[in-house]
Amino acid sequence: MNLEVLYEKARAPGDEHGARIFRQLLDALEHDTPFDLQRLYELSYPDFDIALNAMREWRSQRYVWLREHEDARPSSSRLS
């Protein structure tokens, strides 16, 4: 549910600055790339809360997906 709101806000025409931050966050989550968490402090508190809850939701869904698709997980770290 929070992810749906995040996607909607990323496409919302009213708050371009917030939408840009949401798009960057979604891009980082979808492509497993870094995201500067300091950017979240630029959001209003309600939007900040949505972003945090969406990240929790993303993490939970990713965990479940990885458990169901263990063969898709990287085999081992280069350090091991």
XYZ file of C-alpha atoms in Angstrom:
80
model
C 0.000 0.000 0.000
C 2.766 2.474 0.865
C 4.596 1.536 -2.312
C 1.492 2.351 -4.343
C 1.321 5.770 -2.703
C 5.026 6.285 -3.391
C 4.529 5.470 -7.090
C 1.543 7.843 -7.243
C 3.477 10.664 -5.574
C 6.431 10.082 -7.908
C 4.094 10.862 -10.807
C 2.128 13.657 -9.099
C 2.245 16.977 -10.945
C 1.787 19.225 -7.865
C 5.041 18.809 -5.922
C 7.832 18.452 -8.472
C 10.620 18.541 -5.869
C 9.040 15.774 -3.775
C 8.140 13.781 -6.887
C 11.763 13.947 -8.045
C 12.977 12.583 -4.694
C 10.400 9.787 -4.829
C 11.462 8.906 -8.392
C 15.109 8.780 -7.326
C 14.227 6.563 -4.362
C 12.185 4.202 -6.532
C 14.953 4.057 -9.114
C 17.471 3.147 -6.407
C 15.208 0.441 -4.996
C 14.349 -1.032 -8.389
C 17.947 -1.055 -9.646
C 19.646 -1.839 -6.335
C 21.728 1.332 -6.514
C 22.694 3.828 -3.785
C 20.332 6.552 -2.631
C 21.326 9.485 -0.417
C 18.979 9.221 2.570
C 19.650 12.894 3.370
C 17.318 13.674 0.446
C 14.395 12.386 2.529
C 14.848 15.279 4.973
C 13.817 17.623 2.166
C 10.323 16.092 2.185
C 7.400 17.156 4.338
C 6.939 14.968 7.397
C 3.946 13.072 5.920
C 5.930 12.373 2.724
C 8.982 11.403 4.792
C 6.796 8.920 6.674
C 5.430 7.510 3.399
C 8.982 7.043 2.091
C 10.104 5.203 5.243
C 7.064 2.941 5.266
C 7.482 2.250 1.545
C 11.099 1.229 2.150
C 9.944 -1.138 4.924
C 7.352 -2.596 2.579
C 9.919 -2.924 -0.238
C 12.346 -4.692 2.115
C 9.678 -7.142 3.291
C 8.572 -7.953 -0.243
C 12.187 -8.338 -1.387
C 12.924 -10.695 1.522
C 9.932 -12.882 0.673
C 10.832 -12.885 -3.042
C 14.438 -13.877 -2.302
C 13.260 -16.690 -0.013
C 10.966 -17.994 -2.762
C 13.665 -17.669 -5.441
C 16.778 -18.785 -3.622
C 18.410 -19.805 -6.909
C 18.236 -16.126 -8.034
C 20.319 -15.021 -5.055
C 24.038 -14.374 -5.606
C 25.896 -17.561 -4.766
C 28.472 -16.061 -2.417
C 30.354 -12.961 -1.552
C 33.735 -12.312 -3.101
C 35.070 -12.052 0.420
C 34.114 -15.582 1.428
